[in-house]
Amino acid sequence: MIGALLFTVFVVLMLAGVPIGVALGIGGALAIGVANADAQLLGLFAVPQNFYASIAKYPLLALPMFVLVGSIFDRSGVAQRMVIFAVAVVGRGPGMLPLVAITVAMVLGGISGSGPANAAAVGGVMIAAMSRAGYPAAFSASVIGAAAATDILIPPSIAFIVYSVMVPGASVPALFAAGMIPGVLAGLALIVPSVWISRKHGFGAGETGLPRPPFWRSLKDAIWGLVAPILILGGMRLGWFTPTEAAVVAVFYGLFVGMVIHRTVKFRDLFDIFREAAELSAVIMLILGLAGIFAYSVNTLGIADPIVKFIAASGLGSIGAIVLIVVILMFVGMFLDGVSIFMIFLPLLMPVAKIFDWDPVWFGVILTMKIAVGQFTPPMAVNLMVACKMAGVPMESTIRWVGWLIVSFLAVTFLVILFPELALWLPRELGY
Amino acid sequence: MSPRRTPEDWIAVLAMALLCLITFGNVLVRYFTDRSFAWTEEISVFLLVVMTLAGAAAAAARDNHVRIEYFLTGGSAARRRFLAVAGALVSTLFFLFLAGLTADMVWDEFRYQETSSGLGLPRWWYTVWVPALSLVIAFRAAVVLGHMLKRT
């Protein structure tokens, strides 16, 4: 009964366009109040405690730091130099620029932790270049929106940080390592249809005659950016620094490259870079805090129990249950952004994961892959939205192209569902 | 998106910058002296909370919080206006409510003289900013509400 109240209030407020965090907070607080009708102050003292405790966590510091890394590298000029170097390696011709765009997005994924920042960095360079070479703008936007989605799988990743904070037993380094192979596979899975479509329609034939950039000089220009993922991932691997510290090292490295080497970042830009990153992180972390109230209600009032019993009694089995979850979340993902989905559904899903004895790291990778697909599945597709805005096309126009990329990405997701070792082998090998 | 820099922007930016400096300082100190200053953890968590709430106020002022816009942007003008006004009103009231409850939490910490686990400082020194900044968020949401009401 109280469970129904909690969800009805939450869903109605959310659909009415109330900020998601506020809807979570009101639903949670109301359920606490009704359940403790005879307690002092209706038991509402749990509201500020859970709100504060959900934000005041040291490991969460990695989140704003990696958001800041994304904002800095977005403007540091490394994306452009990586693109020139990639063209020098693969050459020119139909299908080459999508290949370059996806590869560069994957390398940038090893620096930044958020999809939209990646889409902005790659889109800023590639969209104009692809349109000059004769690719339709809607196709370019689709490729870039999808390519940027590999960012949250390839470490570092903001989605993994949020998951780790919410799920005990899934450490950030283990999740980061587990995302690597699925992320690279997803990138390859996007390259195949993009190149195939370009060849079939002859996109990009317009650039075949252009000169190829000189290899060594473009490598020299790109090396500052190419070293960054090695510094971040290698430094964590060698135990030089924790994920949070790796992010801060990347902040200073990015500022050095942007301000001293490439000179694309001016001193007066710093305020706006920091402001943008602070606001973006705050929006996520406020929801995280208010979702703490919601999660407390769900847990203490036993709201997940009927759902868990239903799934356990349905006879779906382990694979059936996870496919069901992915399908439901895909539907929900049409209206909600990925990180919010984590915060709303994890309290409900973790008990389900427990019955089937799913590895929390593997489960995190599967959910993150689902979120990654959602980042470029219209209508609620953050990455695609960024790419479409830069390309100046409406999102509807991409449906013709982006469908193939969605199918391809989903195929990799099901591979990881069927073969959990794709996610779990690397973290075990590295000893996390 | 207004380019004007509000006090919340400054607080959030300064908190973010300090977080970077403290964490980077920790890395340097550990490598050069083999010591770590773990006590900074408590300060960092405090700055993280301040950055979150100040940034949330900045986002509220620009009406940038994540929401489902499907019903908000469709339908008749009257319905859109109603939902926009109701949403801003609900947000304002909620943050007032949160400010009240957190103020109560801080009052208890003050009354019972609770101290922080790391540095042994009075806990309310850290937490008193939570109700204060929640009030600022409520204020920013109320300003947005005012604009919505004026716009016909």
XYZ file of C-alpha atoms in Angstrom:
584
model
C 0.000 0.000 0.000
C 2.661 2.484 1.056
C 4.787 1.152 -1.776
C 2.054 1.960 -4.270
C 1.751 5.454 -2.780
C 5.486 6.021 -3.021
C 5.633 5.028 -6.673
C 2.417 6.769 -7.722
C 3.462 10.079 -6.208
C 6.937 9.746 -7.666
C 5.773 8.799 -11.180
C 3.043 11.459 -11.347
C 5.402 14.218 -10.204
C 8.082 13.064 -12.574
C 5.791 12.910 -15.594
C 4.461 16.356 -14.693
C 7.969 17.694 -15.257
C 9.053 18.202 -11.643
C 12.852 17.793 -11.401
C 13.611 14.072 -10.948
C 15.503 14.590 -7.694
C 12.606 16.519 -6.159
C 10.141 13.814 -7.262
C 12.355 11.158 -5.618
C 12.659 13.195 -2.440
C 8.933 13.850 -2.115
C 7.965 10.229 -2.856
C 10.503 8.963 -0.323
C 9.638 11.479 2.395
C 5.906 10.892 2.005
C 6.304 7.128 2.342
C 8.449 7.565 5.456
C 5.859 9.928 6.951
C 2.908 7.624 6.275
C 4.719 4.526 7.530
C 5.660 6.240 10.807
C 2.401 8.083 11.377
C 2.591 7.722 15.161
C 6.324 8.358 15.573
C 7.794 11.657 16.686
C 8.010 14.085 13.729
C 6.646 11.185 11.596
C 10.115 9.643 11.547
C 11.128 12.337 9.108
C 14.527 12.793 10.772
C 15.584 10.004 8.383
C 15.175 12.432 5.459
C 18.050 14.838 6.167
C 20.261 12.018 7.480
C 19.961 9.955 4.319
C 20.243 12.995 2.095
C 23.460 14.108 3.781
C 24.943 10.629 4.033
C 24.338 9.976 0.326
C 26.368 13.014 -0.722
C 29.005 13.170 2.008
C 31.005 10.186 0.742
C 34.684 10.405 -0.016
C 34.655 7.974 -3.003
C 32.040 10.174 -4.665
C 34.685 12.870 -5.065
C 35.810 11.032 -8.204
C 32.567 12.041 -9.909
C 32.994 15.853 -10.099
C 36.680 15.364 -10.816
C 36.042 13.218 -13.893
C 33.287 15.596 -15.025
C 35.887 18.360 -14.797
C 38.374 16.258 -16.796
C 35.737 15.984 -19.532
C 35.104 19.757 -19.557
C 38.836 20.483 -19.778
C 39.726 17.955 -22.478
C 36.661 19.059 -24.414
C 38.447 22.397 -24.951
C 42.072 21.315 -24.854
C 42.348 20.764 -28.600
C 43.486 17.130 -28.245
C 40.482 15.744 -30.156
C 41.370 17.655 -33.316
C 44.995 16.514 -33.241
C 43.974 12.913 -32.641
C 41.657 13.063 -35.645
C 44.448 14.342 -37.923
C 46.753 11.604 -36.675
C 44.079 8.936 -37.181
C 43.515 10.117 -40.747
C 47.269 9.908 -41.303
C 47.139 6.268 -40.165
C 44.070 4.991 -42.030
C 44.120 7.277 -45.066
C 41.150 8.792 -46.866
C 38.193 7.298 -48.689
C 34.591 6.214 -48.166
C 33.956 5.015 -44.626
C 37.281 6.247 -43.269
C 35.980 9.279 -41.364
C 33.359 7.308 -39.380
C 36.133 4.848 -38.512
C 38.286 7.767 -37.351
C 35.425 9.347 -35.374
C 34.638 6.129 -33.489
C 38.275 5.330 -32.764
C 38.981 8.837 -31.473
C 35.828 8.722 -29.327
C 37.104 5.455 -27.814
C 40.548 6.910 -27.044
C 38.911 9.993 -25.522
C 36.773 7.539 -23.562
C 39.999 6.566 -21.839
C 40.322 10.156 -20.598
C 36.841 11.466 -19.887
C 34.059 9.714 -18.051
C 30.906 11.090 -19.584
C 29.214 10.501 -22.923
C 27.904 14.010 -23.672
C 31.339 15.590 -23.058
C 32.825 13.061 -25.470
C 30.140 13.732 -28.095
C 30.849 17.461 -27.820
C 34.611 17.005 -28.183
C 34.435 14.612 -31.145
C 31.463 16.358 -32.759
C 33.229 19.717 -32.605
C 35.936 18.364 -34.898
C 34.276 15.643 -36.956
C 30.885 17.027 -37.961
C 32.266 19.798 -40.161
C 34.934 17.488 -41.625
C 32.391 14.777 -42.394
C 29.986 17.200 -44.031
C 32.803 18.559 -46.244
C 33.574 14.989 -47.297
C 29.956 14.418 -48.297
C 28.460 12.533 -45.364
C 24.829 13.508 -44.614
C 24.657 15.503 -41.373
C 22.129 13.092 -39.850
C 24.490 10.164 -40.480
C 27.451 11.987 -38.910
C 25.365 12.883 -35.865
C 24.272 9.242 -35.478
C 27.833 7.910 -35.664
C 29.182 10.474 -33.203
C 26.299 10.097 -30.743
C 26.735 6.332 -30.746
C 30.542 6.414 -30.625
C 30.474 8.680 -27.574
C 28.389 6.057 -25.757
C 31.461 3.796 -25.548
C 32.876 6.439 -23.192
C 30.960 5.255 -20.130
C 32.155 1.677 -20.689
C 35.790 2.442 -21.404
C 37.333 3.528 -18.096
C 37.191 6.039 -16.490
C 33.412 6.221 -16.301
C 30.992 8.321 -14.290
C 28.300 5.641 -14.536
C 30.628 3.111 -12.882
C 31.471 5.563 -10.093
C 27.773 6.076 -9.320
C 27.151 2.319 -9.455
C 30.065 1.629 -7.144
C 28.860 4.197 -4.625
C 25.410 2.577 -4.589
C 26.419 -1.081 -4.665
C 28.683 -2.440 -1.962
C 30.977 -5.131 -3.307
C 31.658 -3.519 -6.670
C 34.826 -1.454 -6.399
C 35.646 1.320 -8.843
C 38.898 -0.280 -10.110
C 37.130 -3.626 -10.675
C 34.297 -1.952 -12.597
C 36.737 0.132 -14.613
C 38.667 -2.984 -15.616
C 35.458 -4.892 -16.351
C 34.220 -2.196 -18.743
C 37.328 -2.258 -20.916
C 36.695 -5.308 -23.123
C 32.925 -4.726 -23.544
C 33.679 -1.071 -24.372
C 36.201 -1.957 -27.063
C 33.877 -4.636 -28.483
C 31.043 -2.098 -28.582
C 33.296 0.332 -30.446
C 34.163 -2.350 -33.013
C 30.467 -3.219 -33.268
C 29.761 0.404 -34.232
C 32.582 0.578 -36.768
C 31.239 -2.334 -38.837
C 27.792 -0.915 -39.762
C 29.101 2.666 -40.067
C 31.774 1.712 -42.587
C 29.422 -0.651 -44.394
C 26.692 2.006 -44.760
C 29.227 4.607 -45.950
C 30.638 2.247 -48.602
C 27.200 1.196 -49.747
C 26.027 4.775 -50.251
C 29.404 6.110 -51.336
C 29.573 8.604 -48.458
C 32.924 10.294 -48.105
C 34.016 9.744 -51.695
C 34.505 13.521 -51.816
C 37.668 13.415 -49.733
C 39.520 10.666 -51.587
C 41.574 13.212 -53.512
C 42.671 15.214 -50.464
C 46.276 14.831 -49.307
C 47.057 12.519 -46.416
C 48.512 14.321 -43.379
C 52.196 13.531 -42.729
C 52.471 10.645 -40.251
C 55.302 11.738 -37.969
C 54.320 15.357 -37.631
C 50.698 14.491 -36.804
C 51.895 11.890 -34.289
C 54.045 14.550 -32.645
C 51.018 16.867 -32.368
C 48.696 14.154 -31.099
C 51.074 12.562 -28.609
C 50.013 14.818 -25.704
C 46.454 13.571 -25.962
C 47.368 9.972 -26.713
C 49.514 9.769 -23.582
C 46.637 10.886 -21.314
C 44.714 7.571 -21.178
C 47.991 5.742 -20.526
C 48.753 8.130 -17.670
C 45.274 7.791 -16.143
C 44.714 4.053 -16.566
C 48.363 3.072 -16.134
C 48.720 5.239 -13.034
C 45.708 3.575 -11.419
C 46.906 0.119 -12.457
C 50.380 0.662 -11.014
C 48.900 1.901 -7.764
C 50.334 5.396 -8.184
C 46.970 6.880 -7.415
C 43.354 6.139 -6.531
C 40.618 6.804 -9.125
C 39.917 10.205 -7.549
C 43.584 11.135 -7.604
C 43.894 9.912 -11.197
C 41.107 12.313 -12.122
C 42.836 15.229 -10.421
C 46.154 14.386 -12.076
C 44.272 14.344 -15.387
C 42.783 17.762 -14.544
C 46.220 19.291 -14.101
C 47.631 17.445 -17.119
C 44.690 18.612 -19.256
C 45.119 22.211 -18.078
C 48.847 22.025 -18.852
C 48.218 20.659 -22.360
C 45.366 23.090 -23.041
C 47.037 26.214 -21.653
C 50.745 25.661 -22.346
C 51.094 23.185 -25.221
C 48.100 23.752 -27.496
C 47.128 27.155 -26.092
C 43.423 26.569 -26.718
C 42.454 27.319 -23.100
C 42.947 30.880 -21.833
C 43.164 31.868 -18.199
C 39.811 33.655 -18.373
C 38.148 30.422 -19.638
C 38.946 28.670 -16.364
C 36.001 30.094 -14.456
C 33.529 28.879 -17.052
C 35.132 25.434 -17.306
C 34.969 24.987 -13.527
C 31.487 26.464 -13.313
C 30.140 24.186 -16.010
C 31.702 21.105 -14.401
C 30.496 22.077 -10.911
C 26.942 22.621 -12.073
C 26.862 19.424 -14.124
C 28.181 17.379 -11.195
C 25.847 19.117 -8.760
C 22.825 18.188 -10.857
C 23.841 14.509 -10.706
C 24.851 14.584 -7.049
C 21.702 16.355 -5.893
C 19.667 13.553 -7.467
C 22.008 11.071 -5.785
C 21.330 12.693 -2.409
C 17.571 12.793 -2.857
C 17.589 9.267 -4.295
C 19.159 8.300 -0.961
C 15.863 9.211 0.733
C 13.965 7.209 -1.858
C 16.284 4.196 -1.508
C 15.922 4.312 2.279
C 12.133 4.091 1.950
C 12.349 1.280 -0.584
C 14.711 -0.690 1.653
C 13.166 -0.147 5.069
C 9.565 -0.493 3.924
C 10.340 -3.697 2.000
C 8.900 -2.293 -1.202
C 11.121 -4.406 -3.415
C 9.872 -7.680 -1.867
C 6.809 -8.266 -4.098
C 8.827 -7.502 -7.229
C 11.596 -9.830 -6.123
C 9.089 -12.580 -5.310
C 7.372 -12.083 -8.644
C 10.593 -12.448 -10.603
C 11.738 -15.398 -8.487
C 8.401 -17.184 -8.986
C 8.149 -16.387 -12.699
C 10.428 -19.274 -13.635
C 12.382 -17.056 -16.017
C 15.762 -18.254 -14.881
C 18.897 -16.169 -14.682
C 19.240 -15.250 -18.368
C 15.505 -14.667 -18.818
C 15.415 -12.356 -15.808
C 18.330 -10.226 -16.966
C 16.914 -9.964 -20.483
C 13.588 -8.880 -18.943
C 15.384 -6.244 -16.870
C 17.276 -4.938 -19.901
C 14.052 -4.735 -21.935
C 12.147 -2.930 -19.158
C 15.003 -0.517 -18.595
C 15.235 0.171 -22.318
C 11.615 1.229 -22.253
C 12.168 3.390 -19.174
C 15.334 4.733 -20.790
C 13.244 6.350 -23.508
C 12.157 8.893 -20.899
C 14.908 8.924 -18.295
C 18.635 9.529 -18.517
C 20.982 6.728 -17.574
C 22.400 7.865 -14.264
C 18.903 8.624 -12.940
C 17.905 5.085 -13.894
C 20.717 3.746 -11.704
C 19.597 5.822 -8.769
C 15.923 4.877 -9.057
C 16.188 1.208 -9.978
C 19.280 -0.083 -8.183
C 17.501 -0.390 -4.797
C 14.887 -2.531 -6.555
C 17.269 -4.527 -8.711
C 19.988 -5.440 -6.232
C 17.702 -7.883 -4.321
C 16.906 -9.535 -7.671
C 20.615 -9.786 -8.431
C 21.064 -11.462 -5.056
C 18.531 -14.246 -5.751
C 20.226 -15.202 -8.983
C 23.633 -14.768 -7.436
C 24.739 -12.385 -10.173
C 28.214 -10.951 -9.870
C 27.694 -7.269 -8.930
C 30.527 -6.190 -11.226
C 29.098 -8.064 -14.211
C 25.594 -6.758 -13.435
C 27.009 -3.217 -13.325
C 28.599 -3.694 -16.739
C 25.335 -5.006 -18.239
C 23.308 -2.118 -16.805
C 25.919 0.375 -17.984
C 25.816 -1.101 -21.498
C 22.055 -0.645 -21.447
C 22.531 2.963 -20.356
C 25.114 3.456 -23.091
C 22.601 2.292 -25.718
C 20.038 4.625 -24.163
C 22.425 7.549 -24.661
C 21.870 7.343 -28.411
C 18.375 5.814 -28.614
C 15.797 8.539 -29.374
C 13.865 10.312 -27.995
C 15.747 10.689 -24.668
C 19.297 10.380 -25.986
C 21.781 12.765 -24.372
C 24.715 12.035 -26.686
C 22.654 12.080 -29.840
C 21.062 15.330 -28.712
C 24.491 16.964 -28.381
C 25.599 15.617 -31.773
C 22.353 16.678 -33.473
C 22.604 20.171 -32.037
C 26.137 20.508 -33.413
C 25.144 19.087 -36.798
C 22.042 21.274 -36.962
C 19.651 18.413 -37.700
C 16.491 17.337 -35.832
C 16.789 14.062 -33.946
C 14.044 12.409 -36.036
C 16.265 12.592 -39.097
C 18.812 10.239 -37.516
C 16.416 7.337 -36.996
C 17.166 5.899 -40.416
C 20.866 5.481 -39.564
C 21.048 5.136 -35.831
C 18.829 2.025 -35.807
C 21.663 -0.106 -37.226
C 24.057 1.150 -34.597
C 21.570 0.404 -31.798
C 21.089 -3.175 -33.037
C 24.822 -3.690 -33.289
C 25.468 -2.309 -29.791
C 22.683 -4.459 -28.332
C 24.223 -7.532 -29.939
C 27.413 -6.914 -27.938
C 25.333 -6.433 -24.783
C 23.789 -9.874 -25.278
C 27.238 -11.342 -25.884
C 28.326 -10.039 -22.483
C 25.117 -11.446 -20.934
C 25.827 -14.874 -22.423
C 29.568 -14.791 -21.741
C 30.130 -12.988 -18.420
C 33.849 -13.679 -18.747
C 34.060 -10.868 -21.325
C 33.558 -8.500 -18.407
C 34.992 -10.488 -15.511
C 38.218 -11.875 -16.977
C 40.216 -8.627 -16.957
C 39.456 -7.518 -13.375
C 40.279 -11.014 -12.110
C 43.499 -11.102 -14.124
C 44.485 -7.707 -12.677
C 43.691 -8.894 -9.170
C 40.808 -6.539 -8.237
C 21.247 30.175 -19.603
C 22.289 33.490 -18.131
C 25.949 34.476 -18.377
C 25.707 36.460 -15.132
C 27.894 35.026 -12.375
C 25.952 34.483 -9.190
C 27.459 34.103 -5.692
C 26.563 30.379 -5.871
C 28.691 30.088 -9.008
C 31.650 31.517 -7.121
C 31.132 29.208 -4.149
C 30.851 26.134 -6.386
C 33.888 27.101 -8.488
C 36.029 27.829 -5.437
C 34.981 24.544 -3.785
C 35.838 22.656 -6.971
C 39.223 24.383 -7.290
C 40.067 23.704 -3.634
C 39.105 20.041 -4.056
C 41.553 19.773 -6.964
C 44.352 21.468 -5.044
C 43.866 19.408 -1.868
C 43.741 16.091 -3.725
C 46.710 16.961 -5.937
C 48.597 18.154 -2.877
C 47.920 14.794 -1.260
C 49.436 12.937 -4.215
C 52.552 15.149 -4.186
C 53.049 14.969 -0.438
C 52.719 11.187 -0.444
C 55.421 10.806 -3.111
C 57.884 13.255 -1.700
C 57.558 12.530 2.002
C 55.992 9.049 2.247
C 53.358 10.554 4.512
C 49.721 11.171 3.819
C 47.536 13.769 5.335
C 44.392 11.757 5.761
C 42.778 14.514 7.791
C 42.097 16.364 4.564
C 39.478 13.715 3.727
C 37.018 15.374 6.091
C 37.606 18.789 4.526
C 37.212 17.313 1.032
C 33.875 15.712 1.913
C 32.722 19.040 3.339
C 33.754 20.870 0.155
C 32.019 18.203 -1.925
C 28.729 18.827 -0.093
C 29.108 22.610 -0.421
C 29.912 22.309 -4.124
C 26.887 20.083 -4.675
C 24.412 22.399 -2.979
C 25.882 25.622 -4.398
C 25.977 24.066 -7.864
C 22.404 22.867 -7.390
C 21.356 26.435 -6.553
C 23.146 27.676 -9.673
C 21.353 25.022 -11.715
C 18.020 25.972 -10.120
C 18.592 29.626 -11.043
C 19.094 28.585 -14.685
C 16.284 26.022 -14.425
C 18.761 23.332 -15.503
C 17.737 20.413 -13.286
C 17.075 17.091 -14.997
C 13.404 16.486 -15.669
C 11.134 14.678 -18.068
C 10.119 17.301 -20.582
C 7.701 15.242 -22.614
C 4.476 16.621 -21.089
C 6.088 19.906 -20.162
C 6.763 20.884 -23.751
C 3.676 19.380 -25.409
C -0.017 20.077 -25.220
C -1.946 23.329 -24.946
C -0.328 26.541 -23.766
C -2.559 26.565 -20.675
C -1.459 23.060 -19.666
C 2.216 23.860 -20.258
C 1.921 26.969 -18.116
C 0.118 25.088 -15.374
C 2.749 22.340 -15.264
C 5.634 24.818 -15.316
C 4.156 26.847 -12.455
C 3.231 23.748 -10.453
C 6.699 22.268 -10.947
C 8.455 25.429 -9.766
C 6.089 25.693 -6.786
C 6.652 22.064 -5.773
C 10.444 22.511 -6.042
C 10.365 25.671 -3.932
C 8.267 24.051 -1.211
C 10.364 20.891 -1.203
C 13.633 22.724 -0.643
C 12.033 24.803 2.128
C 10.922 21.509 3.709
C 14.425 20.053 3.289
C 15.968 23.204 4.787
C 13.670 22.853 7.809
C 14.494 19.195 8.370
C 18.233 19.637 7.924
C 18.144 22.650 10.251
C 16.597 20.346 12.827
C 19.411 17.834 12.289
C 22.036 20.551 12.722
C 20.290 21.834 15.872
C 20.544 18.365 17.408
C 24.233 18.154 16.536
C 24.735 21.539 18.129
C 22.723 20.683 21.246
C 24.450 17.364 21.851
C 27.867 18.806 20.917
C 28.629 16.069 18.407
C 32.146 16.146 17.004
C 33.481 14.934 13.683
C 35.244 11.581 13.622
C 38.414 12.775 11.864
C 39.410 16.154 13.221
C 37.185 16.256 16.291
C 35.622 19.529 15.226
C 32.007 20.354 16.105
C 29.932 18.636 13.425
C 27.588 21.577 13.003
C 30.425 23.655 11.571
C 30.198 21.406 8.539
C 26.492 20.679 8.372
C 25.096 24.160 9.041
C 25.756 24.964 5.378
C 23.259 22.329 4.259
C 20.084 24.118 5.469
C 21.581 27.481 4.500
C 22.251 26.400 0.924
C 18.928 24.521 0.741
C 17.276 27.870 1.470
C 19.262 29.391 -1.384
C 18.035 26.624 -3.726
C 14.449 27.303 -2.567
C 15.003 31.011 -3.204
C 16.308 30.358 -6.742
C 13.363 28.063 -7.468
C 11.013 30.763 -6.168
C 12.580 33.340 -8.497
C 11.949 30.972 -11.428
C 8.376 30.575 -10.165
C 8.011 34.369 -10.135
C 9.156 34.582 -13.774
C 6.705 31.827 -14.759
C 3.808 33.650 -13.084
C 4.669 36.948 -14.754
C 4.915 35.345 -18.189
C 1.390 34.983 -19.509
